[in-house]
Short mmCIF file of C-alpha atoms in Angstrom, two decimals:
data_model
loop_
_atom_site.label_atom_id
_atom_site.label_comp_id
_atom_site.label_asym_id
_atom_site.label_seq_id
_atom_site.Cartn_x
_atom_site.Cartn_y
_atom_site.Cartn_z
CA MET A 19 0.00 0.00 0.00
CA GLN A 20 1.46 3.35 -1.07
CA VAL A 21 2.46 5.75 1.73
CA ILE A 22 2.61 9.50 0.99
CA ASN A 23 3.99 12.01 3.51
CA PHE A 24 2.84 15.60 4.05
CA ASP A 25 3.12 18.13 6.86
CA THR A 26 -0.67 18.68 7.02
CA ILE A 27 -3.52 16.57 5.69
CA VAL A 28 -6.82 18.35 4.95
CA ILE A 29 -9.84 16.12 4.40
CA GLY A 30 -12.64 17.92 2.55
CA SER A 31 -12.73 20.72 -0.02
CA GLY A 32 -15.53 23.06 1.03
CA LEU A 33 -14.69 26.58 2.16
CA ALA A 34 -13.35 25.35 5.52
CA GLY A 35 -11.04 22.83 3.85
CA LEU A 36 -9.85 25.30 1.22
CA SER A 37 -9.25 27.96 3.86
CA ALA A 38 -7.35 25.51 6.09
CA ALA A 39 -5.26 24.22 3.18
CA TYR A 40 -4.40 27.75 2.00
CA HIS A 41 -3.20 28.88 5.43
CA ALA A 42 -1.44 25.57 6.16
CA SER A 43 0.48 25.87 2.88
CA LYS A 44 2.39 28.81 4.33
CA HIS A 45 3.98 26.43 6.85
CA GLY A 46 4.70 23.28 4.82
CA THR A 47 3.35 20.69 2.43
CA VAL A 48 -0.39 20.00 2.34
CA ALA A 49 -2.57 17.21 0.95
CA ILE A 50 -6.21 18.12 0.31
CA ILE A 51 -8.35 15.00 -0.10
CA THR A 52 -11.93 15.02 -1.39
CA LYS A 53 -14.24 12.16 -2.34
CA SER A 54 -15.67 14.10 -5.30
CA GLN A 55 -14.34 17.14 -7.15
CA LEU A 56 -12.73 20.03 -5.32
CA ASP A 57 -15.73 22.27 -6.05
CA THR A 58 -18.45 19.92 -4.76
CA SER A 59 -19.52 20.96 -1.25
CA ASN A 60 -22.24 22.59 0.83
CA SER A 61 -20.19 25.80 0.69
CA TYR A 62 -20.35 25.82 -3.10
CA TYR A 63 -24.17 25.73 -3.05
CA ALA A 64 -24.58 28.41 -0.35
CA GLN A 65 -26.83 31.17 -1.72
CA GLY A 66 -27.34 33.47 1.23
CA GLY A 67 -23.95 35.05 1.76
CA ILE A 68 -21.43 35.65 4.51
CA ALA A 69 -22.09 37.70 7.63
CA GLY A 70 -19.60 40.39 8.58
CA ALA A 71 -19.98 43.52 10.71
CA ILE A 72 -18.19 45.83 8.28
CA ASN A 73 -20.73 48.66 8.06
CA GLU A 74 -20.37 51.88 10.09
CA ASP A 75 -23.70 51.40 11.88
CA ASP A 76 -22.86 47.78 12.74
CA SER A 77 -20.33 46.22 15.10
CA PRO A 78 -18.98 42.81 16.17
CA LYS A 79 -20.78 43.45 19.47
CA LEU A 80 -24.17 43.56 17.72
CA HIS A 81 -23.26 40.51 15.63
CA TYR A 82 -22.27 38.72 18.85
CA HIS A 83 -25.63 39.55 20.42
CA ASP A 84 -27.59 38.24 17.42
CA THR A 85 -25.57 35.00 17.36
CA ILE A 86 -26.09 34.40 21.08
CA VAL A 87 -29.85 35.01 20.81
CA ALA A 88 -30.19 32.62 17.87
CA GLY A 89 -28.17 29.96 19.73
CA ARG A 90 -30.83 29.72 22.46
CA GLY A 91 -28.51 29.54 25.45
CA LEU A 92 -26.05 26.94 24.16
CA CYS A 93 -23.43 29.14 22.47
CA GLU A 94 -19.96 29.29 24.00
CA LYS A 95 -19.31 33.01 24.47
CA GLU A 96 -15.55 32.94 23.81
CA ALA A 97 -16.07 31.07 20.55
CA VAL A 98 -18.70 33.59 19.42
CA LYS A 99 -16.41 36.52 20.29
CA ILE A 100 -13.70 34.96 18.12
CA LEU A 101 -16.17 34.41 15.29
CA VAL A 102 -17.53 37.96 15.12
CA ASN A 103 -14.23 39.77 15.71
CA GLU A 104 -11.88 37.62 13.64
CA GLY A 105 -14.70 37.10 11.16
CA ARG A 106 -14.72 40.79 10.34
CA ASP A 107 -10.93 40.60 9.86
CA ARG A 108 -11.21 37.52 7.62
CA VAL A 109 -13.81 39.22 5.40
CA LEU A 110 -11.63 42.33 5.03
CA GLU A 111 -8.63 40.06 4.37
CA LEU A 112 -10.56 38.35 1.56
CA ILE A 113 -11.37 41.72 0.04
CA ASP A 114 -7.66 42.66 0.18
CA MET A 115 -6.85 39.36 -1.54
CA GLY A 116 -9.13 40.36 -4.42
CA MET A 117 -12.48 38.78 -3.59
CA LYS A 118 -15.24 40.76 -5.34
CA PHE A 119 -18.36 41.13 -3.24
CA ASP A 120 -21.38 42.85 -4.81
CA ARG A 121 -21.38 46.65 -4.76
CA LYS A 122 -23.64 49.46 -5.85
CA ASP A 123 -22.29 52.99 -6.36
CA GLY A 124 -19.04 51.89 -4.74
CA GLU A 125 -20.70 50.65 -1.54
CA TYR A 126 -21.07 47.01 -0.55
CA ILE A 127 -24.63 45.71 -0.88
CA LEU A 128 -25.48 44.30 2.53
CA GLY A 129 -28.42 41.94 2.90
CA LEU A 130 -30.66 41.20 5.86
CA GLU A 131 -31.50 37.67 7.00
CA GLY A 132 -33.36 35.99 9.82
CA GLY A 133 -32.14 36.82 13.32
CA HIS A 134 -29.85 39.68 12.24
CA SER A 135 -30.51 43.14 13.67
CA LYS A 136 -28.49 44.88 10.93
CA ARG A 137 -27.83 44.50 7.22
CA ARG A 138 -24.49 42.68 7.32
CA ILE A 139 -24.71 39.88 4.75
CA LEU A 140 -22.23 40.26 1.90
CA HIS A 141 -23.03 38.57 -1.40
CA ALA A 142 -21.14 37.75 -4.56
CA GLY A 143 -22.86 37.14 -7.86
CA GLY A 144 -26.20 37.98 -6.23
CA ASP A 145 -27.37 34.61 -4.93
CA ALA A 146 -24.23 32.64 -5.87
CA THR A 147 -21.98 33.63 -2.94
CA GLY A 148 -20.93 30.09 -2.09
CA LYS A 149 -19.93 29.37 -5.67
CA GLU A 150 -18.02 32.65 -6.05
CA LEU A 151 -16.29 32.40 -2.67
CA THR A 152 -15.24 28.75 -2.95
CA GLY A 153 -14.16 29.40 -6.54
CA PHE A 154 -12.01 32.30 -5.36
CA MET A 155 -10.37 30.23 -2.60
CA LEU A 156 -9.99 27.24 -4.92
CA GLU A 157 -7.94 29.39 -7.29
CA LYS A 158 -5.73 30.49 -4.38
CA VAL A 159 -5.26 26.85 -3.33
CA ARG A 160 -4.40 25.71 -6.85
CA ASN A 161 -1.74 28.44 -7.07
CA GLN A 162 0.10 27.14 -4.00
CA GLU A 163 2.94 24.83 -5.04
CA THR A 164 3.02 23.22 -1.59
CA ILE A 165 -0.59 21.92 -1.92
CA THR A 166 -1.35 18.63 -3.69
CA SER A 167 -4.99 17.74 -4.31
CA PHE A 168 -6.45 14.23 -4.44
CA GLU A 169 -9.90 14.22 -6.03
CA TYR A 170 -12.26 11.21 -6.08
CA THR A 171 -10.45 9.87 -3.04
CA ALA A 172 -12.33 8.94 0.14
CA VAL A 173 -10.77 8.64 3.58
CA THR A 174 -11.82 5.33 5.14
CA ARG A 175 -10.11 5.60 8.52
CA LEU A 176 -8.00 7.91 10.62
CA ILE A 177 -4.69 6.47 11.82
CA ILE A 178 -4.21 6.81 15.57
CA GLU A 179 -0.85 5.87 17.04
CA GLU A 180 -0.04 6.25 20.74
CA GLY A 181 -3.11 8.43 21.17
CA ARG A 182 -2.25 10.87 18.36
CA CYS A 183 -3.58 11.19 14.84
CA THR A 184 -0.72 10.48 12.42
CA GLY A 185 -2.63 10.33 9.16
CA ALA A 186 -5.39 8.63 7.24
CA GLN A 187 -6.12 5.66 5.01
CA ALA A 188 -8.04 6.38 1.81
CA ILE A 189 -9.33 4.70 -1.33
CA ASP A 190 -8.79 6.14 -4.80
CA PHE A 191 -12.06 5.67 -6.70
CA VAL A 192 -10.35 5.89 -10.09
CA SER A 193 -7.61 3.29 -9.58
CA GLY A 194 -9.30 1.34 -6.80
CA GLU A 195 -6.04 1.49 -4.82
CA ASN A 196 -5.79 2.13 -1.09
CA VAL A 197 -3.37 4.86 -0.03
CA ILE A 198 -1.87 5.88 3.33
CA PHE A 199 -1.42 9.61 3.95
CA LYS A 200 0.95 10.44 6.80
CA GLY A 201 1.16 13.90 8.37
CA HIS A 202 2.08 15.82 11.52
CA ALA A 203 -1.55 16.96 11.73
CA SER A 204 -4.85 16.13 10.04
CA ILE A 205 -7.78 18.55 9.59
CA LEU A 206 -11.30 17.25 9.03
CA ALA A 207 -13.35 19.66 6.92
CA THR A 208 -15.83 17.19 5.45
CA GLY A 209 -18.99 19.28 5.84
CA GLY A 210 -22.41 18.12 6.96
CA LEU A 211 -24.68 15.10 6.97
CA SER A 212 -28.12 16.24 5.89
CA ARG A 213 -28.25 13.65 3.09
CA ILE A 214 -29.21 11.14 5.78
CA PHE A 215 -32.69 12.73 5.53
CA SER A 216 -34.94 12.13 2.52
CA ARG A 217 -35.70 15.84 2.02
CA THR A 218 -32.57 17.98 2.10
CA THR A 219 -30.86 20.94 0.45
CA ASN A 220 -27.44 19.26 0.58
CA PRO A 221 -25.43 17.66 -2.26
CA HIS A 222 -25.12 13.86 -2.37
CA THR A 223 -21.67 14.01 -0.77
CA ALA A 224 -23.04 15.33 2.57
CA THR A 225 -23.35 12.02 4.42
CA GLY A 226 -21.42 12.77 7.61
CA ASP A 227 -18.20 10.93 6.79
CA GLY A 228 -16.04 13.16 8.99
CA VAL A 229 -18.22 12.67 12.06
CA ALA A 230 -18.14 8.90 11.57
CA LEU A 231 -14.36 8.85 11.06
CA ALA A 232 -13.72 10.96 14.16
CA TYR A 233 -16.14 8.94 16.31
CA GLU A 234 -14.57 5.65 15.20
CA ALA A 235 -11.13 7.06 16.07
CA GLY A 236 -12.33 7.94 19.60
CA ALA A 237 -12.94 11.70 19.31
CA GLN A 238 -15.68 13.41 21.30
CA LEU A 239 -18.83 14.65 19.55
CA ALA A 240 -21.13 17.40 20.86
CA ASP A 241 -24.79 18.37 20.39
CA MET A 242 -25.55 15.88 17.61
CA GLU A 243 -29.31 16.25 18.18
CA PHE A 244 -29.35 19.75 16.68
CA ILE A 245 -30.10 19.63 12.96
CA GLN A 246 -31.17 22.84 11.28
CA PHE A 247 -34.05 22.59 8.83
CA HIS A 248 -34.07 25.41 6.30
CA PRO A 249 -37.57 26.93 6.20
CA SER A 250 -37.81 27.65 2.49
CA ALA A 251 -36.99 24.83 0.10
CA LEU A 252 -39.09 24.38 -3.02
CA PHE A 253 -41.58 21.53 -2.74
CA VAL A 254 -42.12 19.58 -5.96
CA LYS A 255 -43.32 16.00 -5.67
CA ASP A 256 -40.65 13.37 -6.46
CA LYS A 257 -37.96 16.06 -6.91
CA ASP A 258 -35.00 17.01 -4.72
CA ALA A 259 -35.57 20.04 -2.50
CA PHE A 260 -34.25 23.25 -4.08
CA LEU A 261 -33.09 25.87 -1.58
CA ILE A 262 -34.66 29.32 -1.85
CA SER A 263 -32.31 31.61 0.05
CA GLU A 264 -33.34 33.27 3.29
CA ALA A 265 -32.15 36.47 1.65
CA VAL A 266 -35.40 36.37 -0.37
CA ARG A 267 -37.31 36.89 2.88
CA GLY A 268 -34.72 39.50 3.80
CA GLU A 269 -35.87 41.48 0.77
CA GLY A 270 -39.51 41.29 1.89
CA ALA A 271 -40.99 37.96 0.72
CA TRP A 272 -44.00 36.68 2.69
CA LEU A 273 -44.87 33.24 4.00
CA LEU A 274 -48.52 32.31 3.37
CA ASN A 275 -50.39 29.21 4.44
CA THR A 276 -52.51 27.29 1.93
CA VAL A 277 -55.56 29.46 2.67
CA GLY A 278 -53.59 32.62 1.88
CA GLU A 279 -52.90 33.87 5.43
CA ARG A 280 -49.62 35.52 6.36
CA PHE A 281 -49.02 33.77 9.70
CA MET A 282 -45.52 34.77 10.90
CA LYS A 283 -46.61 38.23 12.09
CA GLU A 284 -48.56 36.52 14.88
CA VAL A 285 -45.62 34.30 15.85
CA HIS A 286 -42.60 36.59 16.23
CA PRO A 287 -41.80 40.35 16.17
CA LEU A 288 -39.41 39.77 13.25
CA ALA A 289 -42.14 37.88 11.33
CA GLU A 290 -40.56 36.11 8.31
CA LEU A 291 -37.12 37.11 9.57
CA ALA A 292 -37.33 35.28 12.90
CA PRO A 293 -34.51 32.78 13.57
CA ARG A 294 -34.66 29.68 11.38
CA ASP A 295 -35.76 27.25 14.09
CA ILE A 296 -38.85 29.37 14.82
CA VAL A 297 -39.76 29.85 11.15
CA ALA A 298 -39.29 26.16 10.26
CA PHE A 299 -41.38 25.02 13.24
CA SER A 300 -44.11 27.56 12.45
CA ILE A 301 -44.29 26.31 8.86
CA TYR A 302 -44.49 22.73 10.14
CA ARG A 303 -47.44 23.67 12.36
CA GLN A 304 -49.24 25.37 9.46
CA MET A 305 -48.73 22.27 7.32
CA GLN A 306 -50.23 20.16 10.12
CA LYS A 307 -53.13 22.55 10.67
CA HIS A 308 -54.15 22.64 7.01
CA LYS A 309 -53.15 19.04 6.22
CA SER A 310 -50.81 20.21 3.48
CA LYS A 311 -47.34 19.10 2.39
CA HIS A 312 -46.24 22.70 1.84
CA ILE A 313 -47.02 26.39 2.36
CA TYR A 314 -46.31 29.29 -0.05
CA LEU A 315 -43.60 31.88 -0.46
CA SER A 316 -44.85 35.06 -2.14
CA MET A 317 -42.95 37.91 -3.80
CA LYS A 318 -45.90 39.15 -5.85
CA HIS A 319 -45.97 42.41 -3.86
CA LEU A 320 -42.28 43.20 -4.52
CA ASP A 321 -40.50 44.98 -7.39
CA ALA A 322 -40.22 42.26 -10.06
CA GLU A 323 -37.16 43.69 -11.84
CA LYS A 324 -35.27 44.12 -8.59
CA ILE A 325 -36.05 40.52 -7.59
CA LYS A 326 -34.94 39.15 -10.97
CA LYS A 327 -31.64 41.01 -10.76
CA ARG A 328 -30.95 40.27 -7.09
CA PHE A 329 -31.79 36.56 -7.34
CA SER A 330 -30.92 35.81 -10.94
CA ASN A 331 -29.73 32.24 -10.32
CA ILE A 332 -32.75 31.31 -8.20
CA TYR A 333 -35.03 32.96 -10.78
CA ARG A 334 -33.56 30.88 -13.63
CA LYS A 335 -33.66 27.66 -11.62
CA LEU A 336 -37.30 28.17 -10.63
CA GLN A 337 -38.16 28.76 -14.29
CA GLU A 338 -36.90 25.22 -14.94
CA TYR A 339 -39.54 24.01 -12.49
CA GLY A 340 -42.20 26.09 -14.26
CA TYR A 341 -42.39 28.97 -11.74
CA ASP A 342 -41.92 32.72 -12.09
CA MET A 343 -40.84 33.85 -8.63
CA THR A 344 -42.09 37.40 -9.26
CA LYS A 345 -45.66 36.29 -10.13
CA ASP A 346 -46.33 32.82 -8.73
CA LEU A 347 -46.92 31.49 -5.26
CA LEU A 348 -43.98 29.12 -4.66
CA PRO A 349 -44.77 25.88 -2.79
CA ILE A 350 -42.15 25.44 -0.07
CA ALA A 351 -41.52 23.20 2.93
CA PRO A 352 -38.60 22.88 5.36
CA ALA A 353 -35.69 20.59 4.43
CA ALA A 354 -32.70 19.28 6.38
CA HIS A 355 -29.96 21.83 5.80
CA TYR A 356 -27.19 22.05 8.39
CA MET A 357 -25.56 20.00 11.15
CA VAL A 358 -25.35 22.35 14.13
CA GLY A 359 -23.42 19.96 16.40
CA GLY A 360 -20.44 17.87 15.35
CA ILE A 361 -16.91 16.97 16.37
CA LYS A 362 -16.10 18.80 19.60
CA THR A 363 -13.12 21.12 19.26
CA ASP A 364 -11.31 23.75 21.28
CA LEU A 365 -10.98 27.36 20.13
CA ASP A 366 -8.18 26.38 17.72
CA GLY A 367 -10.13 23.57 16.13
CA GLU A 368 -8.27 20.75 17.87
CA THR A 369 -10.37 17.73 18.80
CA SER A 370 -10.03 15.53 21.89
CA ILE A 371 -7.44 13.52 19.89
CA PRO A 372 -4.08 15.34 19.71
CA SER A 373 -3.03 16.37 16.16
CA LEU A 374 -6.58 15.85 14.85
CA PHE A 375 -8.43 19.07 13.98
CA ALA A 376 -11.89 19.88 12.63
CA CYS A 377 -13.38 23.03 11.12
CA GLY A 378 -16.49 24.13 9.28
CA GLU A 379 -19.82 22.33 9.47
CA VAL A 380 -18.27 19.06 10.68
CA ALA A 381 -17.00 20.78 13.84
CA SER A 382 -18.74 21.84 17.02
CA THR A 383 -16.72 24.89 18.04
CA GLY A 384 -19.37 26.27 20.40
CA VAL A 385 -20.37 29.03 17.97
CA MET A 386 -23.76 27.75 16.81
CA GLY A 387 -25.43 26.74 20.06
CA ALA A 388 -28.83 25.16 19.46
CA ASN A 389 -29.51 26.98 16.19
CA ARG A 390 -27.14 28.53 13.65
CA LEU A 391 -27.62 32.20 12.82
CA ALA A 392 -28.07 32.65 9.06
CA SER A 393 -24.86 33.26 7.05
CA ASN A 394 -22.55 32.52 9.99
CA SER A 395 -21.53 29.21 8.41
CA LEU A 396 -19.23 30.55 5.69
CA LEU A 397 -17.77 32.93 8.26
CA GLU A 398 -17.02 30.05 10.64
CA CYS A 399 -15.24 28.24 7.79
CA LEU A 400 -12.88 31.17 7.29
CA VAL A 401 -12.23 31.90 10.96
CA PHE A 402 -11.72 28.38 12.27
CA GLY A 403 -10.17 27.08 9.04
CA LYS A 404 -7.32 29.53 9.58
CA ARG A 405 -7.11 28.84 13.33
CA ALA A 406 -6.97 25.08 12.78
CA ALA A 407 -4.27 25.45 10.11
CA GLU A 408 -2.08 27.65 12.28
CA LYS A 409 -2.33 25.38 15.32
CA ALA A 410 -1.78 22.31 13.11
CA SER A 411 1.42 23.84 11.77
CA LEU A 412 2.87 23.83 15.32
CA GLN A 413 2.56 20.04 15.64
CA LYS A 414 5.95 18.37 15.93
CA PRO A 415 6.69 15.34 13.76
CA LYS A 416 6.57 12.08 15.73
CA PRO A 417 8.06 8.74 14.72
CA THR A 418 5.31 6.47 13.36
CA LYS A 419 5.04 2.76 12.80
CA ALA A 420 5.10 1.14 9.37
CA GLU A 421 1.97 -0.94 9.87
CA ASN A 422 0.06 -3.03 7.36
CA TYR A 423 -3.54 -1.87 7.04
CA GLU A 424 -6.41 -3.90 5.60
CA ALA A 425 -7.33 -2.62 2.15
CA LEU A 426 -10.97 -2.03 1.21
CA THR A 427 -12.46 -2.87 -2.17
CA ASN A 428 -14.99 -0.67 -3.98
CA LYS A 429 -17.15 -3.16 -5.87
CA GLN A 430 -19.91 -1.67 -7.97
CA GLU A 431 -22.20 -4.63 -7.27
CA ASN A 432 -22.32 -3.61 -3.58
CA GLU A 433 -23.50 -0.07 -4.30
CA GLN A 434 -27.20 -0.88 -4.76
CA ALA A 435 -27.38 -2.59 -1.35
CA PHE A 436 -25.89 0.57 0.20
CA LEU A 437 -28.41 2.82 -1.60
CA ASN A 438 -31.34 0.63 -0.53
CA ILE A 439 -30.39 0.85 3.15
CA LYS A 440 -29.51 4.56 2.87
CA ASN A 441 -32.95 5.36 1.43
CA GLU A 442 -34.67 3.24 4.07
CA ILE A 443 -32.82 5.12 6.81
CA ALA A 444 -33.48 8.52 5.19
CA ASP A 445 -37.23 7.87 5.26
CA LEU A 446 -37.01 6.66 8.86
CA MET A 447 -35.04 9.73 9.99
CA SER A 448 -37.34 12.15 8.15
CA GLN A 449 -40.42 10.59 9.71
CA ASN A 450 -39.20 10.24 13.31
CA VAL A 451 -36.18 12.53 13.81
CA GLY A 452 -37.20 15.55 11.73
CA ILE A 453 -38.38 18.97 12.85
CA VAL A 454 -40.61 17.60 15.62
CA ARG A 455 -39.67 14.52 17.66
CA GLU A 456 -41.27 12.35 20.32
CA GLY A 457 -39.65 9.94 22.76
CA ARG A 458 -41.49 6.77 21.72
CA PHE A 459 -40.71 7.32 18.04
CA LEU A 460 -37.08 8.11 18.82
CA GLN A 461 -36.81 4.80 20.68
CA GLU A 462 -38.50 3.02 17.76
CA THR A 463 -35.90 4.55 15.44
CA ILE A 464 -33.03 3.41 17.65
CA ASP A 465 -34.42 -0.14 17.70
CA LYS A 466 -34.85 -0.14 13.92
CA LEU A 467 -31.33 1.19 13.36
CA HIS A 468 -29.93 -1.60 15.55
CA GLU A 469 -31.87 -4.10 13.42
CA ILE A 470 -30.48 -2.59 10.21
CA ASN A 471 -26.98 -2.80 11.68
CA THR A 472 -27.30 -6.59 11.94
CA ARG A 473 -27.55 -6.74 8.12
CA ILE A 474 -24.05 -5.28 7.74
CA PRO A 475 -21.10 -7.72 7.90
CA GLU A 476 -19.05 -7.38 11.09
CA GLN A 477 -15.83 -7.58 9.12
CA LEU A 478 -15.95 -4.71 6.62
CA THR A 479 -14.16 -5.49 3.37
CA ASP A 480 -15.82 -3.06 0.94
CA TYR A 481 -16.23 0.72 0.88
CA ASN A 482 -20.01 0.44 0.42
CA GLN A 483 -20.23 -1.67 3.58
CA LEU A 484 -18.24 1.00 5.42
CA LYS A 485 -20.57 3.76 4.17
CA THR A 486 -23.60 1.79 5.32
CA ARG A 487 -22.10 1.25 8.78
CA GLN A 488 -21.20 4.94 9.02
CA ILE A 489 -24.73 6.12 8.19
CA VAL A 490 -26.29 3.75 10.72
CA GLU A 491 -23.81 4.94 13.35
CA ILE A 492 -24.41 8.64 12.63
CA CYS A 493 -28.19 8.24 12.77
CA LEU A 494 -27.92 6.36 16.07
CA LEU A 495 -25.80 9.16 17.52
CA ILE A 496 -28.32 11.83 16.48
CA THR A 497 -31.34 9.86 17.68
CA GLN A 498 -29.81 8.80 21.00
CA SER A 499 -28.82 12.40 21.72
CA ALA A 500 -32.33 13.60 20.75
CA LEU A 501 -33.85 11.07 23.15
CA LEU A 502 -31.61 12.28 25.98
CA ARG A 503 -32.52 15.96 25.52
CA GLU A 504 -35.92 16.10 27.22
CA GLU A 505 -36.81 19.65 26.22
CA SER A 506 -37.44 21.76 23.13
CA ARG A 507 -34.61 24.14 22.25
CA GLY A 508 -33.49 25.62 18.94
CA GLY A 509 -33.39 23.03 16.18
CA HIS A 510 -34.51 20.24 18.54
CA ILE A 511 -38.26 20.15 19.26
CA ARG A 512 -39.87 17.45 21.39
CA GLU A 513 -43.65 16.99 21.23
CA ASP A 514 -43.50 15.36 24.67
CA PHE A 515 -41.29 18.09 26.22
CA GLN A 516 -42.51 21.28 24.58
CA LYS A 517 -40.70 23.87 26.70
CA GLU A 518 -37.09 24.91 27.07
CA SER A 519 -35.66 23.61 30.34
CA PRO A 520 -32.89 25.37 32.31
CA ASP A 521 -31.74 21.90 33.40
CA PHE A 522 -30.67 21.22 29.83
CA ARG A 523 -28.44 24.24 29.35
CA LEU A 524 -25.78 21.63 28.72
CA HIS A 525 -23.89 20.02 25.86
CA ILE A 526 -24.43 16.29 25.28
CA ILE A 527 -21.08 14.60 24.62
CA GLN A 528 -20.77 11.24 22.86
CA GLN A 529 -17.65 9.13 22.54
CA LYS A 530 -17.10 5.57 21.35
CA TYR A 531 -17.19 2.92 24.11
CA GLN A 532 -18.52 5.46 26.63
CA GLU A 533 -21.98 6.37 27.81
CA PRO A 534 -23.11 9.87 26.70
CA PHE A 535 -22.49 12.57 29.31
CA PHE A 536 -23.36 16.22 29.88
CA ILE A 537 -21.03 19.19 30.25
CA PRO A 538 -22.17 22.70 31.28
CA ILE A 539 -21.86 25.84 29.20
CA GLN A 540 -18.71 27.75 30.10
CA LYS A 541 -19.45 30.89 32.11
#
């Protein structure tokens, strides 16, 4: 089995991975490994923008306040301070590097989104910020001679020696060969897991690989029960959910139930711009009340030309579905969008395993709390991607063993069995572990997942078997954590515990071979 040595190994090529690789390249050689192409990630598809307190009437202090409020009592204050202060610096740094955010008459166009008290959302290409930003960073990464990229290569295990992470084993989908990557430090930036639900805004690659790899290696996970459901994804029967950016509501779009009532004004002072957890839950209740699979998003009262220009990509995509967003009522329903919890890290992105780091959506830095504030995700990628890279560069090389590792195959005939189980689990998770949960159904889900696990060979020899095991494991972690949290808070709503409880102002920590435990919020 081929062994390749680098100073830093970055796993994942979304904005967090690209940011980490770029900053790590200043300190040594870097491998960036991705199971698809470098430009396939949640970051790439982000429409909304990136939050940054760069305007004169705004401040990191106000941004901090909005983030804390949205996080519903579970944010770690120090992490949020780092995000909003260094985040502003990272945005200005990007601009200095040549990143072109949208302007009008020389001034940056700042959008407003749910939970924000000020216009502070920068966009690029209107509603194509993720694409423009990841494309910009991808060009920077490709220009660094010290970075080597490995596309269509999936990490299958992290290598832990004497308690430290010394690299990773991977499979090259093109050649079918297994490869060992050795490094002083490894950074997981694999993104989210919302593809474990049947209705999601995420690309097919978002199946939680990084969480599964870290958990199997013995790292601590935090707050896995918190999954954010985006309120406004187009609902078309038998089609994937298409995200309609929150920025659309920021420009004045209304939410209407199926009898034409605008209901959010009665729910929250910010109406359609309330935090995402509140909007998604309110939509869910309206769908229940009127026995409908969707509600409507309306822009009929807004300036049509302005909407077409501001949301040109969304406008064109909706036309493909047969809708004119300036004239038609758009059928929408919430869809799984973002993993709020993840691999527990410190303020520099280091996990509970020395020399193993995590950043971006895969990480739980303490920033998001129980509900992510809109457009903080790309910001977190920049801030903690750089922090992780700089701390990783300080890791000293350690002597490692030349071990023989079991190679995995990638047989095409095993893929259908994986897809069958994945789809079965996605339906199960959507039905029982979606926006609203209940203890008895959570327990049913756990029992069913254990039954599914018995269908997977104990000795894994193929990559498809590994993927199946990982998805079962991830779903068990989410569901077990959701069963433990006997309250409703942020993105976790229990029908049988409908109120927020001060007793649960705690993080739930999960670690392999240990019972879950609680840790308090830092004062």
